[in-house]
PDB file of N, CA and C in Angstrom:
ATOM      1  N   UNK A  12      22.402  -1.104   0.530  1.00 74.00           N
ATOM      2  CA  UNK A  12      21.409  -0.413   1.186  1.00 74.00           C
ATOM      3  C   UNK A  12      20.228  -1.394   1.304  1.00 74.00           C
ATOM      4  N   UNK A  13      19.214  -1.537   2.099  1.00 87.00           N
ATOM      5  CA  UNK A  13      18.274  -2.114   2.375  1.00 87.00           C
ATOM      6  C   UNK A  13      17.139  -1.273   1.157  1.00 87.00           C
ATOM      7  N   UNK A  14      16.191  -1.541   0.450  1.00 95.00           N
ATOM      8  CA  UNK A  14      15.082  -0.997   0.023  1.00 95.00           C
ATOM      9  C   UNK A  14      14.216  -0.939   1.113  1.00 95.00           C
ATOM     10  N   UNK A  15      13.280   0.368   1.111  1.00 97.00           N
ATOM     11  CA  UNK A  15      12.494   0.837   1.802  1.00 97.00           C
ATOM     12  C   UNK A  15      11.049   0.449   1.318  1.00 97.00           C
ATOM     13  N   UNK A  16      10.224   0.102   2.151  1.00 98.00           N
ATOM     14  CA  UNK A  16       8.918  -0.099   1.762  1.00 98.00           C
ATOM     15  C   UNK A  16       8.081   0.561   3.001  1.00 98.00           C
ATOM     16  N   UNK A  17       6.809   0.971   2.383  1.00 98.00           N
ATOM     17  CA  UNK A  17       6.000   1.437   3.186  1.00 98.00           C
ATOM     18  C   UNK A  17       4.552   0.557   3.124  1.00 98.00           C
ATOM     19  N   UNK A  18       4.103   0.233   4.253  1.00 98.00           N
ATOM     20  CA  UNK A  18       2.952  -0.670   4.637  1.00 98.00           C
ATOM     21  C   UNK A  18       1.622   0.217   5.143  1.00 98.00           C
ATOM     22  N   UNK A  19       0.675   0.077   4.524  1.00 98.00           N
ATOM     23  CA  UNK A  19      -0.546   0.882   4.812  1.00 98.00           C
ATOM     24  C   UNK A  19      -1.503   0.177   4.744  1.00 98.00           C
ATOM     25  N   UNK A  20      -2.103  -0.353   6.143  1.00 97.00           N
ATOM     26  CA  UNK A  20      -3.371  -0.958   6.407  1.00 97.00           C
ATOM     27  C   UNK A  20      -3.815  -1.222   7.799  1.00 97.00           C
ATOM     28  N   UNK A  21      -5.295  -0.782   7.717  1.00 96.00           N
ATOM     29  CA  UNK A  21      -5.756  -0.757   9.003  1.00 96.00           C
ATOM     30  C   UNK A  21      -5.929  -1.708   9.683  1.00 96.00           C
ATOM     31  N   UNK A  22      -5.456  -2.668   9.444  1.00 95.00           N
ATOM     32  CA  UNK A  22      -5.389  -4.229  10.139  1.00 95.00           C
ATOM     33  C   UNK A  22      -4.114  -4.108  11.255  1.00 95.00           C
ATOM     34  N   UNK A  23      -3.766  -3.872  12.359  1.00 95.00           N
ATOM     35  CA  UNK A  23      -2.670  -3.502  13.298  1.00 95.00           C
ATOM     36  C   UNK A  23      -2.012  -4.705  13.245  1.00 95.00           C
ATOM     37  N   UNK A  24      -2.646  -5.867  13.434  1.00 96.00           N
ATOM     38  CA  UNK A  24      -2.027  -7.280  13.724  1.00 96.00           C
ATOM     39  C   UNK A  24      -1.409  -7.769  12.235  1.00 96.00           C
ATOM     40  N   UNK A  25      -2.007  -7.335  11.350  1.00 95.00           N
ATOM     41  CA  UNK A  25      -1.137  -7.726   9.592  1.00 95.00           C
ATOM     42  C   UNK A  25      -0.150  -6.712   9.672  1.00 95.00           C
ATOM     43  N   UNK A  26      -0.083  -5.538   9.910  1.00 95.00           N
ATOM     44  CA  UNK A  26       1.077  -4.625   9.814  1.00 95.00           C
ATOM     45  C   UNK A  26       1.928  -5.256  10.518  1.00 95.00           C
ATOM     46  N   UNK A  27       1.832  -5.411  11.986  1.00 96.00           N
ATOM     47  CA  UNK A  27       2.842  -5.589  12.555  1.00 96.00           C
ATOM     48  C   UNK A  27       4.081  -7.102  12.435  1.00 96.00           C
ATOM     49  N   UNK A  28       2.746  -8.051  11.512  1.00 96.00           N
ATOM     50  CA  UNK A  28       3.271  -9.453  11.305  1.00 96.00           C
ATOM     51  C   UNK A  28       4.168  -9.133  10.213  1.00 96.00           C
ATOM     52  N   UNK A  29       3.664  -8.346   9.353  1.00 96.00           N
ATOM     53  CA  UNK A  29       4.391  -8.116   7.884  1.00 96.00           C
ATOM     54  C   UNK A  29       5.662  -7.459   7.973  1.00 96.00           C
ATOM     55  N   UNK A  30       5.310  -6.214   8.800  1.00 96.00           N
ATOM     56  CA  UNK A  30       6.868  -5.300   9.000  1.00 96.00           C
ATOM     57  C   UNK A  30       7.840  -6.439   9.837  1.00 96.00           C
ATOM     58  N   UNK A  31       7.525  -7.205  10.619  1.00 96.00           N
ATOM     59  CA  UNK A  31       8.412  -8.090  11.238  1.00 96.00           C
ATOM     60  C   UNK A  31       9.318  -8.992   9.889  1.00 96.00           C
ATOM     61  N   UNK A  32       8.317  -9.713   9.289  1.00 97.00           N
ATOM     62  CA  UNK A  32       8.744 -10.541   8.310  1.00 97.00           C
ATOM     63  C   UNK A  32       9.444  -9.676   7.400  1.00 97.00           C
ATOM     64  N   UNK A  33       9.130  -8.714   6.812  1.00 96.00           N
ATOM     65  CA  UNK A  33      10.183  -7.743   5.617  1.00 96.00           C
ATOM     66  C   UNK A  33      11.357  -7.400   6.286  1.00 96.00           C
ATOM     67  N   UNK A  34      11.274  -7.167   7.705  1.00 95.00           N
ATOM     68  CA  UNK A  34      12.609  -6.684   8.644  1.00 95.00           C
ATOM     69  C   UNK A  34      13.589  -7.632   8.448  1.00 95.00           C
ATOM     70  N   UNK A  35      13.040  -9.083   8.650  1.00 95.00           N
ATOM     71  CA  UNK A  35      13.801 -10.117   8.996  1.00 95.00           C
ATOM     72  C   UNK A  35      14.214 -10.257   7.758  1.00 95.00           C
ATOM     73  N   UNK A  36      13.874  -9.936   6.450  1.00 94.00           N
ATOM     74  CA  UNK A  36      14.492  -9.935   4.947  1.00 94.00           C
ATOM     75  C   UNK A  36      15.292  -8.925   4.493  1.00 94.00           C
ATOM     76  N   UNK A  37      15.513  -8.497   5.458  1.00 94.00           N
ATOM     77  CA  UNK A  37      16.490  -7.040   5.787  1.00 94.00           C
ATOM     78  C   UNK A  37      16.111  -5.692   4.274  1.00 94.00           C
ATOM     79  N   UNK A  38      14.586  -5.747   4.804  1.00 96.00           N
ATOM     80  CA  UNK A  38      14.164  -4.546   4.206  1.00 96.00           C
ATOM     81  C   UNK A  38      14.032  -3.566   5.132  1.00 96.00           C
ATOM     82  N   UNK A  39      14.096  -1.910   4.744  1.00 97.00           N
ATOM     83  CA  UNK A  39      13.568  -1.017   5.745  1.00 97.00           C
ATOM     84  C   UNK A  39      12.077  -1.145   5.901  1.00 97.00           C
ATOM     85  N   UNK A  40      11.465  -0.762   6.557  1.00 98.00           N
ATOM     86  CA  UNK A  40       9.956  -0.698   6.801  1.00 98.00           C
ATOM     87  C   UNK A  40       9.546   0.102   7.542  1.00 98.00           C
ATOM     88  N   UNK A  41       8.477   0.961   7.108  1.00 98.00           N
ATOM     89  CA  UNK A  41       7.813   1.934   7.779  1.00 98.00           C
ATOM     90  C   UNK A  41       6.015   1.547   7.487  1.00 98.00           C
ATOM     91  N   UNK A  42       5.384   1.576   8.674  1.00 97.00           N
ATOM     92  CA  UNK A  42       3.940   1.274   8.479  1.00 97.00           C
ATOM     93  C   UNK A  42       2.985   2.192   8.994  1.00 97.00           C
ATOM     94  N   UNK A  43       1.979   2.826   8.440  1.00 98.00           N
ATOM     95  CA  UNK A  43       0.827   3.351   8.925  1.00 98.00           C
ATOM     96  C   UNK A  43      -0.636   2.517   8.688  1.00 98.00           C
ATOM     97  N   UNK A  44      -1.311   3.464   9.357  1.00 97.00           N
ATOM     98  CA  UNK A  44      -2.773   2.406   9.208  1.00 97.00           C
ATOM     99  C   UNK A  44      -4.103   3.144   8.804  1.00 97.00           C
ATOM    100  N   UNK A  45      -3.569   4.482   8.155  1.00 97.00           N
ATOM    101  CA  UNK A  45      -4.697   5.157   7.575  1.00 97.00           C
ATOM    102  C   UNK A  45      -3.951   5.921   6.215  1.00 97.00           C
ATOM    103  N   UNK A  46      -4.869   6.376   5.194  1.00 97.00           N
ATOM    104  CA  UNK A  46      -4.251   6.856   4.195  1.00 97.00           C
ATOM    105  C   UNK A  46      -3.744   8.692   4.343  1.00 97.00           C
ATOM    106  N   UNK A  47      -4.180   9.191   5.180  1.00 97.00           N
ATOM    107  CA  UNK A  47      -3.574  10.279   5.509  1.00 97.00           C
ATOM    108  C   UNK A  47      -2.252  10.584   6.319  1.00 97.00           C
ATOM    109  N   UNK A  48      -1.912   9.473   6.907  1.00 98.00           N
ATOM    110  CA  UNK A  48      -0.662   9.120   7.543  1.00 98.00           C
ATOM    111  C   UNK A  48       0.160   8.830   5.960  1.00 98.00           C
ATOM    112  N   UNK A  49      -0.344   8.077   5.424  1.00 98.00           N
ATOM    113  CA  UNK A  49       0.327   7.302   4.390  1.00 98.00           C
ATOM    114  C   UNK A  49       0.935   8.626   3.524  1.00 98.00           C
ATOM    115  N   UNK A  50       0.397   9.240   3.067  1.00 97.00           N
ATOM    116  CA  UNK A  50       0.338  10.766   2.103  1.00 97.00           C
ATOM    117  C   UNK A  50       1.412  11.586   3.037  1.00 97.00           C
ATOM    118  N   UNK A  51       1.263  11.393   4.190  1.00 97.00           N
ATOM    119  CA  UNK A  51       2.296  12.577   4.840  1.00 97.00           C
ATOM    120  C   UNK A  51       3.813  11.789   5.008  1.00 97.00           C
ATOM    121  N   UNK A  52       3.946  10.616   5.117  1.00 98.00           N
ATOM    122  CA  UNK A  52       5.232   9.968   4.948  1.00 98.00           C
ATOM    123  C   UNK A  52       5.499   9.839   3.801  1.00 98.00           C
ATOM    124  N   UNK A  53       4.900   9.674   2.751  1.00 98.00           N
ATOM    125  CA  UNK A  53       5.184   9.819   1.186  1.00 98.00           C
ATOM    126  C   UNK A  53       5.778  11.085   0.863  1.00 98.00           C
ATOM    127  N   UNK A  54       5.361  11.989   1.500  1.00 97.00           N
ATOM    128  CA  UNK A  54       5.819  13.179   1.062  1.00 97.00           C
ATOM    129  C   UNK A  54       7.301  13.452   1.953  1.00 97.00           C
ATOM    130  N   UNK A  55       7.009  12.992   3.131  1.00 97.00           N
ATOM    131  CA  UNK A  55       8.469  13.334   3.270  1.00 97.00           C
ATOM    132  C   UNK A  55       9.854  12.459   3.373  1.00 97.00           C
ATOM    133  N   UNK A  56       9.519  10.996   2.707  1.00 97.00           N
ATOM    134  CA  UNK A  56      10.545  10.163   2.390  1.00 97.00           C
ATOM    135  C   UNK A  56      10.529   9.495   1.210  1.00 97.00           C
ATOM    136  N   UNK A  57      11.485   8.808   0.847  1.00 96.00           N
ATOM    137  CA  UNK A  57      11.438   8.347  -0.522  1.00 96.00           C
ATOM    138  C   UNK A  57      11.224   6.685   0.071  1.00 96.00           C
ATOM    139  N   UNK A  58      10.639   5.795  -0.930  1.00 97.00           N
ATOM    140  CA  UNK A  58      10.449   4.554  -0.887  1.00 97.00           C
ATOM    141  C   UNK A  58      10.254   3.931  -2.092  1.00 97.00           C
ATOM    142  N   UNK A  59      10.985   2.651  -2.093  1.00 97.00           N
ATOM    143  CA  UNK A  59      11.191   1.797  -3.266  1.00 97.00           C
ATOM    144  C   UNK A  59       9.616   1.293  -3.735  1.00 97.00           C
ATOM    145  N   UNK A  60       8.832   0.881  -2.632  1.00 97.00           N
ATOM    146  CA  UNK A  60       7.450   0.363  -3.048  1.00 97.00           C
ATOM    147  C   UNK A  60       6.551   0.425  -1.995  1.00 97.00           C
ATOM    148  N   UNK A  61       5.280   0.624  -2.162  1.00 98.00           N
ATOM    149  CA  UNK A  61       4.366   0.591  -0.916  1.00 98.00           C
ATOM    150  C   UNK A  61       3.135  -0.551  -1.162  1.00 98.00           C
ATOM    151  N   UNK A  62       3.078  -1.202  -0.103  1.00 98.00           N
ATOM    152  CA  UNK A  62       2.024  -1.917  -0.332  1.00 98.00           C
ATOM    153  C   UNK A  62       0.869  -1.514   0.615  1.00 98.00           C
ATOM    154  N   UNK A  63      -0.173  -1.146   0.072  1.00 97.00           N
ATOM    155  CA  UNK A  63      -1.390  -0.544   0.498  1.00 97.00           C
ATOM    156  C   UNK A  63      -3.035  -1.721   0.273  1.00 97.00           C
ATOM    157  N   UNK A  64      -3.582  -1.576   1.445  1.00 95.00           N
ATOM    158  CA  UNK A  64      -4.963  -2.118   1.578  1.00 95.00           C
ATOM    159  C   UNK A  64      -5.811  -1.415   1.020  1.00 95.00           C
ATOM    160  N   UNK A  65      -6.809  -1.975  -0.186  1.00 91.00           N
ATOM    161  CA  UNK A  65      -7.721  -1.324  -0.483  1.00 91.00           C
ATOM    162  C   UNK A  65      -8.958  -0.726   0.561  1.00 91.00           C
ATOM    163  N   UNK A  66      -8.699  -1.702   1.728  1.00 92.00           N
ATOM    164  CA  UNK A  66      -9.723  -0.994   2.703  1.00 92.00           C
ATOM    165  C   UNK A  66      -9.241  -0.031   3.515  1.00 92.00           C
ATOM    166  N   UNK A  67      -8.073   0.761   2.978  1.00 95.00           N
ATOM    167  CA  UNK A  67      -7.457   1.844   4.008  1.00 95.00           C
ATOM    168  C   UNK A  67      -8.475   3.229   4.311  1.00 95.00           C
ATOM    169  N   UNK A  68      -8.571   3.600   5.215  1.00 94.00           N
ATOM    170  CA  UNK A  68      -9.769   4.839   5.202  1.00 94.00           C
ATOM    171  C   UNK A  68      -8.910   6.032   5.852  1.00 94.00           C
ATOM    172  N   UNK A  69      -9.553   7.331   6.223  1.00 95.00           N
ATOM    173  CA  UNK A  69      -9.276   8.358   6.132  1.00 95.00           C
ATOM    174  C   UNK A  69      -8.081   8.986   5.339  1.00 95.00           C
ATOM    175  N   UNK A  70      -8.725   8.895   4.235  1.00 94.00           N
ATOM    176  CA  UNK A  70      -8.011   8.742   2.981  1.00 94.00           C
ATOM    177  C   UNK A  70      -8.102   7.633   2.209  1.00 94.00           C
ATOM    178  N   UNK A  71      -8.954   7.409   1.436  1.00 94.00           N
ATOM    179  CA  UNK A  71      -9.131   5.801   0.701  1.00 94.00           C
ATOM    180  C   UNK A  71      -7.881   5.746   0.050  1.00 94.00           C
ATOM    181  N   UNK A  72      -7.659   4.188  -0.198  1.00 93.00           N
ATOM    182  CA  UNK A  72      -6.587   3.861  -0.884  1.00 93.00           C
ATOM    183  C   UNK A  72      -6.620   4.681  -2.386  1.00 93.00           C
ATOM    184  N   UNK A  73      -7.684   4.621  -3.079  1.00 91.00           N
ATOM    185  CA  UNK A  73      -7.651   5.280  -4.351  1.00 91.00           C
ATOM    186  C   UNK A  73      -7.410   6.523  -3.961  1.00 91.00           C
ATOM    187  N   UNK A  74      -7.446   7.334  -3.121  1.00 95.00           N
ATOM    188  CA  UNK A  74      -6.798   8.789  -2.848  1.00 95.00           C
ATOM    189  C   UNK A  74      -5.291   8.647  -2.802  1.00 95.00           C
ATOM    190  N   UNK A  75      -5.038   7.540  -2.269  1.00 97.00           N
ATOM    191  CA  UNK A  75      -3.501   7.344  -1.814  1.00 97.00           C
ATOM    192  C   UNK A  75      -2.701   7.628  -3.223  1.00 97.00           C
ATOM    193  N   UNK A  76      -3.400   6.422  -3.814  1.00 95.00           N
ATOM    194  CA  UNK A  76      -3.138   5.978  -5.475  1.00 95.00           C
ATOM    195  C   UNK A  76      -2.678   7.298  -6.389  1.00 95.00           C
ATOM    196  N   UNK A  77      -4.004   8.225  -6.103  1.00 94.00           N
ATOM    197  CA  UNK A  77      -3.712   9.454  -6.942  1.00 94.00           C
ATOM    198  C   UNK A  77      -2.866  10.266  -6.668  1.00 94.00           C
ATOM    199  N   UNK A  78      -2.292  10.205  -5.172  1.00 96.00           N
ATOM    200  CA  UNK A  78      -1.406  10.762  -4.877  1.00 96.00           C
ATOM    201  C   UNK A  78      -0.387  10.487  -5.242  1.00 96.00           C
ATOM    202  N   UNK A  79       0.143   9.147  -4.939  1.00 97.00           N
ATOM    203  CA  UNK A  79       1.068   8.792  -5.569  1.00 97.00           C
ATOM    204  C   UNK A  79       1.385   8.962  -7.055  1.00 97.00           C
ATOM    205  N   UNK A  80       0.351   8.554  -7.831  1.00 94.00           N
ATOM    206  CA  UNK A  80       0.525   8.709  -9.011  1.00 94.00           C
ATOM    207  C   UNK A  80       1.238  10.582  -9.943  1.00 94.00           C
ATOM    208  N   UNK A  81       0.187  11.123  -8.712  1.00 94.00           N
ATOM    209  CA  UNK A  81       0.881  12.579  -9.005  1.00 94.00           C
ATOM    210  C   UNK A  81       2.433  12.879  -8.658  1.00 94.00           C
ATOM    211  N   UNK A  82       2.539  12.294  -7.618  1.00 95.00           N
ATOM    212  CA  UNK A  82       3.938  12.896  -6.395  1.00 95.00           C
ATOM    213  C   UNK A  82       5.195  11.975  -6.611  1.00 95.00           C
ATOM    214  N   UNK A  83       4.616  10.665  -6.867  1.00 94.00           N
ATOM    215  CA  UNK A  83       5.846   9.368  -6.865  1.00 94.00           C
ATOM    216  C   UNK A  83       5.546   8.581  -7.921  1.00 94.00           C
ATOM    217  N   UNK A  84       5.568   9.187  -9.080  1.00 92.00           N
ATOM    218  CA  UNK A  84       5.146   8.033 -10.484  1.00 92.00           C
ATOM    219  C   UNK A  84       5.802   6.824 -10.579  1.00 92.00           C
ATOM    220  N   UNK A  85       7.274   6.872  -9.880  1.00 94.00           N
ATOM    221  CA  UNK A  85       8.200   5.712 -10.023  1.00 94.00           C
ATOM    222  C   UNK A  85       8.202   4.866  -8.877  1.00 94.00           C
ATOM    223  N   UNK A  86       7.446   4.619  -8.093  1.00 96.00           N
ATOM    224  CA  UNK A  86       6.898   3.940  -6.759  1.00 96.00           C
ATOM    225  C   UNK A  86       5.932   2.929  -7.259  1.00 96.00           C
ATOM    226  N   UNK A  87       6.770   1.533  -6.702  1.00 97.00           N
ATOM    227  CA  UNK A  87       6.053   0.314  -6.942  1.00 97.00           C
ATOM    228  C   UNK A  87       4.799   0.211  -5.923  1.00 97.00           C
ATOM    229  N   UNK A  88       3.592  -0.355  -6.602  1.00 97.00           N
ATOM    230  CA  UNK A  88       2.518  -0.358  -5.718  1.00 97.00           C
ATOM    231  C   UNK A  88       2.042  -1.806  -5.841  1.00 97.00           C
ATOM    232  N   UNK A  89       1.979  -2.214  -4.757  1.00 97.00           N
ATOM    233  CA  UNK A  89       1.296  -3.751  -4.428  1.00 97.00           C
ATOM    234  C   UNK A  89      -0.236  -3.217  -3.606  1.00 97.00           C
ATOM    235  N   UNK A  90      -1.037  -3.440  -4.135  1.00 94.00           N
ATOM    236  CA  UNK A  90      -2.693  -3.623  -3.524  1.00 94.00           C
ATOM    237  C   UNK A  90      -3.007  -4.724  -3.172  1.00 94.00           C
ATOM    238  N   UNK A  91      -3.653  -4.482  -1.777  1.00 93.00           N
ATOM    239  CA  UNK A  91      -3.794  -5.865  -1.032  1.00 93.00           C
ATOM    240  C   UNK A  91      -5.330  -5.841  -0.530  1.00 93.00           C
ATOM    241  N   UNK A  92      -5.985  -6.741  -0.951  1.00 86.00           N
ATOM    242  CA  UNK A  92      -7.527  -7.144  -0.471  1.00 86.00           C
ATOM    243  C   UNK A  92      -7.887  -8.398  -0.017  1.00 86.00           C
ATOM    244  N   UNK A  93      -9.118  -8.325   0.604  1.00 81.00           N
ATOM    245  CA  UNK A  93      -9.621  -9.542   1.380  1.00 81.00           C
ATOM    246  C   UNK A  93     -10.159 -10.039   0.162  1.00 81.00           C
ATOM    247  N   UNK A  94     -10.312 -11.681   0.004  1.00 72.00           N
ATOM    248  CA  UNK A  94     -10.950 -12.016  -1.180  1.00 72.00           C
ATOM    249  C   UNK A  94     -12.343 -12.174  -1.295  1.00 72.00           C
ATOM    250  N   UNK A  95     -12.906 -11.498  -0.638  1.00 68.00           N
ATOM    251  CA  UNK A  95     -14.355 -11.136  -0.803  1.00 68.00           C
ATOM    252  C   UNK A  95     -14.669  -9.894  -1.371  1.00 68.00           C
ATOM    253  N   UNK A  96     -13.502  -9.119  -0.958  1.00 63.00           N
ATOM    254  CA  UNK A  96     -13.387  -7.828  -1.952  1.00 63.00           C
ATOM    255  C   UNK A  96     -13.337  -8.014  -3.761  1.00 63.00           C
ATOM    256  N   UNK A  97     -12.722  -9.140  -4.027  1.00 59.00           N
ATOM    257  CA  UNK A  97     -12.432  -9.380  -5.190  1.00 59.00           C
ATOM    258  C   UNK A  97     -13.854  -9.246  -5.820  1.00 59.00           C
ATOM    259  N   UNK A  98     -14.875  -9.921  -5.693  1.00 58.00           N
ATOM    260  CA  UNK A  98     -16.182  -9.955  -6.520  1.00 58.00           C
ATOM    261  C   UNK A  98     -17.183  -8.338  -6.422  1.00 58.00           C
ATOM    262  N   UNK A  99     -16.854  -7.638  -5.236  1.00 57.00           N
ATOM    263  CA  UNK A  99     -17.500  -6.928  -5.150  1.00 57.00           C
ATOM    264  C   UNK A  99     -17.434  -5.515  -5.531  1.00 57.00           C
ATOM    265  N   UNK A 100     -16.127  -5.035  -5.648  1.00 59.00           N
ATOM    266  CA  UNK A 100     -15.807  -3.882  -6.028  1.00 59.00           C
ATOM    267  C   UNK A 100     -15.413  -3.445  -7.581  1.00 59.00           C
ATOM    268  N   UNK A 101     -16.170  -2.451  -7.945  1.00 58.00           N
ATOM    269  CA  UNK A 101     -16.097  -2.236  -9.221  1.00 58.00           C
ATOM    270  C   UNK A 101     -14.573  -1.738  -9.685  1.00 58.00           C
ATOM    271  N   UNK A 102     -13.961  -1.063  -8.780  1.00 56.00           N
ATOM    272  CA  UNK A 102     -12.864  -0.406  -9.021  1.00 56.00           C
ATOM    273  C   UNK A 102     -11.306  -1.426  -9.221  1.00 56.00           C
ATOM    274  N   UNK A 103     -11.690  -2.516  -9.084  1.00 66.00           N
ATOM    275  CA  UNK A 103     -10.903  -3.737  -9.349  1.00 66.00           C
ATOM    276  C   UNK A 103     -10.704  -4.038 -10.730  1.00 66.00           C
ATOM    277  N   UNK A 104     -11.176  -3.533 -11.616  1.00 71.00           N
ATOM    278  CA  UNK A 104     -10.957  -3.664 -13.180  1.00 71.00           C
ATOM    279  C   UNK A 104      -9.536  -3.271 -13.290  1.00 71.00           C
ATOM    280  N   UNK A 105      -8.915  -4.683 -13.961  1.00 73.00           N
ATOM    281  CA  UNK A 105      -7.436  -4.479 -14.306  1.00 73.00           C
ATOM    282  C   UNK A 105      -7.205  -3.151 -15.134  1.00 73.00           C
ATOM    283  N   UNK A 106      -7.713  -2.813 -15.666  1.00 77.00           N
ATOM    284  CA  UNK A 106      -7.453  -1.618 -16.613  1.00 77.00           C
ATOM    285  C   UNK A 106      -7.261  -0.327 -15.820  1.00 77.00           C
ATOM    286  N   UNK A 107      -8.252   0.041 -14.860  1.00 79.00           N
ATOM    287  CA  UNK A 107      -8.539   1.096 -13.900  1.00 79.00           C
ATOM    288  C   UNK A 107      -7.129   1.104 -13.080  1.00 79.00           C
ATOM    289  N   UNK A 108      -6.947  -0.483 -12.474  1.00 80.00           N
ATOM    290  CA  UNK A 108      -5.801  -0.288 -11.372  1.00 80.00           C
ATOM    291  C   UNK A 108      -4.382  -0.010 -12.027  1.00 80.00           C
ATOM    292  N   UNK A 109      -4.364  -0.444 -13.348  1.00 84.00           N
ATOM    293  CA  UNK A 109      -3.067  -0.205 -14.292  1.00 84.00           C
ATOM    294  C   UNK A 109      -2.827   1.384 -14.216  1.00 84.00           C
ATOM    295  N   UNK A 110      -4.012   1.916 -14.442  1.00 84.00           N
ATOM    296  CA  UNK A 110      -3.833   3.411 -14.532  1.00 84.00           C
ATOM    297  C   UNK A 110      -3.581   4.078 -13.705  1.00 84.00           C
ATOM    298  N   UNK A 111      -4.242   3.566 -12.364  1.00 85.00           N
ATOM    299  CA  UNK A 111      -3.756   4.011 -11.076  1.00 85.00           C
ATOM    300  C   UNK A 111      -2.434   3.766 -10.689  1.00 85.00           C
ATOM    301  N   UNK A 112      -1.560   3.164 -11.298  1.00 90.00           N
ATOM    302  CA  UNK A 112      -0.171   2.585 -10.998  1.00 90.00           C
ATOM    303  C   UNK A 112      -0.050   1.396 -10.256  1.00 90.00           C
ATOM    304  N   UNK A 113      -1.141   0.623 -10.097  1.00 92.00           N
ATOM    305  CA  UNK A 113      -0.826  -0.681  -9.381  1.00 92.00           C
ATOM    306  C   UNK A 113       0.017  -1.840 -10.305  1.00 92.00           C
ATOM    307  N   UNK A 114       1.094  -1.924  -9.506  1.00 94.00           N
ATOM    308  CA  UNK A 114       1.917  -2.930 -10.108  1.00 94.00           C
ATOM    309  C   UNK A 114       1.439  -4.462  -9.934  1.00 94.00           C
ATOM    310  N   UNK A 115       0.828  -4.583  -8.822  1.00 92.00           N
ATOM    311  CA  UNK A 115       0.320  -6.169  -8.490  1.00 92.00           C
ATOM    312  C   UNK A 115      -0.763  -6.001  -7.039  1.00 92.00           C
ATOM    313  N   UNK A 116      -1.533  -7.087  -7.291  1.00 87.00           N
ATOM    314  CA  UNK A 116      -2.687  -7.566  -6.623  1.00 87.00           C
ATOM    315  C   UNK A 116      -2.323  -8.709  -5.725  1.00 87.00           C
ATOM    316  N   UNK A 117      -2.449  -8.460  -4.528  1.00 88.00           N
ATOM    317  CA  UNK A 117      -2.222  -9.610  -3.573  1.00 88.00           C
ATOM    318  C   UNK A 117      -3.794  -9.992  -2.562  1.00 88.00           C
ATOM    319  N   UNK A 118      -4.117 -10.738  -2.598  1.00 84.00           N
ATOM    320  CA  UNK A 118      -5.158 -11.443  -1.788  1.00 84.00           C
ATOM    321  C   UNK A 118      -4.711 -11.620  -0.284  1.00 84.00           C
ATOM    322  N   UNK A 119      -5.354 -11.416   0.785  1.00 81.00           N
ATOM    323  CA  UNK A 119      -5.147 -11.744   2.185  1.00 81.00           C
ATOM    324  C   UNK A 119      -5.936 -12.927   2.525  1.00 81.00           C
TER     325      UNK A 119
END
């Protein structure tokens, strides 16, 4: 049985390309472009992991991470961000990210 992964990113092209890549690697993939939709799909379905962009809007990535921490504590979380965001964002402190349940951080 394939592992189910949820992709959350406001960038449509990145979502499409990543979804195709993961499906070719035999993962089951769902994708949404905002945090509100992410929370709705997480409520309805179980996933092995979520790959979420820090740039997520309409419920920010932090709001979605808080939802996951409360409702899906065993979910693996990979946070993606643009290279420029690394230096600008104070919420990117490793300790804070770990407390929010983030397992890995990837730069685009």
